[in-house]
Coordinates of C-alpha atoms in Angstrom, one line a residue:
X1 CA -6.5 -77.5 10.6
X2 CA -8.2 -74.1 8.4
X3 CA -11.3 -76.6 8.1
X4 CA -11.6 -77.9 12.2
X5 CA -11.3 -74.0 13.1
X6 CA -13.5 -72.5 10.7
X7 CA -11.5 -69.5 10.2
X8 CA -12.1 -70.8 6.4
X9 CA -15.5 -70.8 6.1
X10 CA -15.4 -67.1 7.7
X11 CA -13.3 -65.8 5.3
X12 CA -15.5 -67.4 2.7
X13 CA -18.7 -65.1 4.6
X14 CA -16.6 -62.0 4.8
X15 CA -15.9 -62.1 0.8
X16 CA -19.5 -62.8 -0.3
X17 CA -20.6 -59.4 2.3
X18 CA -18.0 -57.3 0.2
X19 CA -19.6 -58.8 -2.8
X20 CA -22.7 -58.1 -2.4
X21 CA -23.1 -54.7 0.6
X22 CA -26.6 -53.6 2.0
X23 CA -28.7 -51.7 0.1
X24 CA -28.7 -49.1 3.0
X25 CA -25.5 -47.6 4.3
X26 CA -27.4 -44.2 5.6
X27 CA -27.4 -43.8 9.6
X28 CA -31.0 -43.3 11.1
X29 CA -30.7 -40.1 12.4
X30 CA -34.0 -39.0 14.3
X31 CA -35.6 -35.2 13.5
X32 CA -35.4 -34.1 17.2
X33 CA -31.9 -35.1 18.0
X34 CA -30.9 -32.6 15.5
X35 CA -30.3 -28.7 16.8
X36 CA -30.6 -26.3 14.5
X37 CA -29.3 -23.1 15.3
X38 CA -31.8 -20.0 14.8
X39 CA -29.8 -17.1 12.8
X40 CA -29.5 -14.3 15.8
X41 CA -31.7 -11.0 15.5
X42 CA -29.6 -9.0 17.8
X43 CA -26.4 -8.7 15.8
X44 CA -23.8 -6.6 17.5
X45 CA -22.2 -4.0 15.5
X46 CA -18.1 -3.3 15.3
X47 CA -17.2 -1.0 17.8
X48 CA -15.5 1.7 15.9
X49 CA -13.3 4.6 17.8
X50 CA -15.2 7.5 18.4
X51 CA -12.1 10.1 18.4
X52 CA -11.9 13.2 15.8
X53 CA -9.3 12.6 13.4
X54 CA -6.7 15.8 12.2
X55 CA -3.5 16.5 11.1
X56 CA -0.9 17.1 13.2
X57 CA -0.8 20.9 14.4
X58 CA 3.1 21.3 13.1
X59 CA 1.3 20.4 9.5
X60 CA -1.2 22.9 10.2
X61 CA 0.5 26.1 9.0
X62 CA 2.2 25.0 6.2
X63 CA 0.5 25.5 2.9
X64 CA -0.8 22.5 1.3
X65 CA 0.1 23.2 -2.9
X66 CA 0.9 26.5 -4.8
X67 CA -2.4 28.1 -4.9
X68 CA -2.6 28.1 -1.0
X69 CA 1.6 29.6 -0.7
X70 CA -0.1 32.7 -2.6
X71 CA -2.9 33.0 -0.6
X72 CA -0.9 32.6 2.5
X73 CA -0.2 35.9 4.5
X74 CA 3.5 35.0 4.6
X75 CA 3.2 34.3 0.6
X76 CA 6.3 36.6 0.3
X77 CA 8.2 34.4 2.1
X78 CA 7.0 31.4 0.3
X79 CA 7.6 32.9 -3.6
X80 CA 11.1 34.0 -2.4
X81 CA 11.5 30.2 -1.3
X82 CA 10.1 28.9 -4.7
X83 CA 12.5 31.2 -6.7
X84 CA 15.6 29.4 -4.5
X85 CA 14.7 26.1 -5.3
X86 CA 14.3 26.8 -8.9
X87 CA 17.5 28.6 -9.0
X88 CA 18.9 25.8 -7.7
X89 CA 17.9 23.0 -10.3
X90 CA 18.9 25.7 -12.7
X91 CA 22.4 26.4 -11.4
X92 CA 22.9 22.3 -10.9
X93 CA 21.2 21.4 -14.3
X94 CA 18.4 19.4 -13.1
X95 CA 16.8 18.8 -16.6
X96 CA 17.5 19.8 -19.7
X97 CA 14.5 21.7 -21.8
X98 CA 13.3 19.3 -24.9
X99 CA 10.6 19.0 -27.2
X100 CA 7.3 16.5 -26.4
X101 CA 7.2 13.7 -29.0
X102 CA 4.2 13.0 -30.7
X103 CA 1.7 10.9 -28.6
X104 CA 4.5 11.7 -25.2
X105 CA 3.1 13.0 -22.1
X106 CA 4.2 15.5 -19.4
X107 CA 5.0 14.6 -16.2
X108 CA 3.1 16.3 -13.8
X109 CA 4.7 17.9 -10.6
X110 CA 3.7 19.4 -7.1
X111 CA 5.6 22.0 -4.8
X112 CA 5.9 21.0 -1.3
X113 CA 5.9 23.8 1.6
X114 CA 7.9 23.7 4.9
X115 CA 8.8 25.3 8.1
X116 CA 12.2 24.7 9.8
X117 CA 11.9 25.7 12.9
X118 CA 14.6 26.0 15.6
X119 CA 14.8 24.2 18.9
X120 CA 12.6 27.0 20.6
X121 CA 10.0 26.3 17.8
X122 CA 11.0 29.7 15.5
X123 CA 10.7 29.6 11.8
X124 CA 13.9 30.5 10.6
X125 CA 13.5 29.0 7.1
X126 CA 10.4 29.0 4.7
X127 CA 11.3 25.9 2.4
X128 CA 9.8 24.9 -1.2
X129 CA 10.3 21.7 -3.2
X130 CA 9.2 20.9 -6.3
X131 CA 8.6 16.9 -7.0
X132 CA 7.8 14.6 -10.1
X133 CA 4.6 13.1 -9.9
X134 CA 6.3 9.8 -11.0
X135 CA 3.3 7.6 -10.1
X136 CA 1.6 8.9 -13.4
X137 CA 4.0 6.9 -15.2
X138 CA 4.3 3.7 -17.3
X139 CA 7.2 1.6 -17.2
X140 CA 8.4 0.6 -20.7
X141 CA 5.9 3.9 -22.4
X142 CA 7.5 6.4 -20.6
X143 CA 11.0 5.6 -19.5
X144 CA 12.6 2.5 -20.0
X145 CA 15.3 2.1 -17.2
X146 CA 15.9 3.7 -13.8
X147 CA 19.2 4.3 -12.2
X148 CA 20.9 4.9 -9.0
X149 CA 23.0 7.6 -7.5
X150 CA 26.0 5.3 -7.3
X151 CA 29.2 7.4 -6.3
X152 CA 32.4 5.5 -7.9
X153 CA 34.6 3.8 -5.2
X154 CA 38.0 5.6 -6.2
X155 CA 36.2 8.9 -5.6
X156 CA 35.2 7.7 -2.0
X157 CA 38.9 6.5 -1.2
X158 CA 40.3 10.0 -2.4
X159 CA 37.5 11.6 -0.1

């Protein structure tokens, strides 16, 4: 039956073509169908926004580091709110006063300045901080672990 259908013989065609492929398996593609797209001269810039940017006008009267609280006019204020806050990490024991190692660095720090102001927008407290400039340090060269305030839970329950 294979023979009288020739479904034979065309298999025996179709394996010699895989034996042997054309040489030339590249599409004729003519020069002018192709489009090629000119790079554009015009190019349109970003738009960017053209408002001024500033600080925020509550910022604005509030000194900016240490040298500035002295130069301020209310620098009074300002040193009396300095000595507070250094009173305070005295009185609570903040650090404790030791020598540098050899090869150990200082840890920089910054004093912050604020105005608390009531609801009708009065200062009625000139407040300083002073802050660790912990981003200068290396983890496992200057400090090797970091804790947590973690309050213990039987001195919650007796609270």
């Amino acid at each position: 039956d294979q023979e009288t259908s020739g479904s034979l013989e065309d298999l025996e065609i179709i394996q010699e073509e895989d034996m042997h492929p054309s040489l030339d398996t590249t599409l004729n593609h003519e020069e002018e169908d192709l489009e090629i797209d000119e790079p554009q001269s015009d190019i349109v810039p970003i738009r960017r926004s053209t408002r001024t940017r500033h600080a925020p006008d509550r910022d604005l009267e509030e000194p900016a580091n240490y040298k500035a609280a002295l130069l301020d006019p209310e620098s009074e204020k300002w040193l009396n709110a300095m000595n507070v806050e250094m009173q305070s990490m005295k009185d609570n024991e903040v650090w404790v006063l030791v020598e540098i190692p050899p090869n150990g660095k200082t840890v920089g720090s910054k004093w912050l300045f604020k105005k608390k102001t009531d609801m009708n927008g009065n200062v009625h407290i000139y407040k300083a901080r002073i802050v660790a400039k912990g981003f200068t340090q290396t983890p496992g060269i200057d400090y090797e672990e970091t804790f947590s305030p973690v309050a213990d839970i039987r001195a919650i329950r007796i609270l």
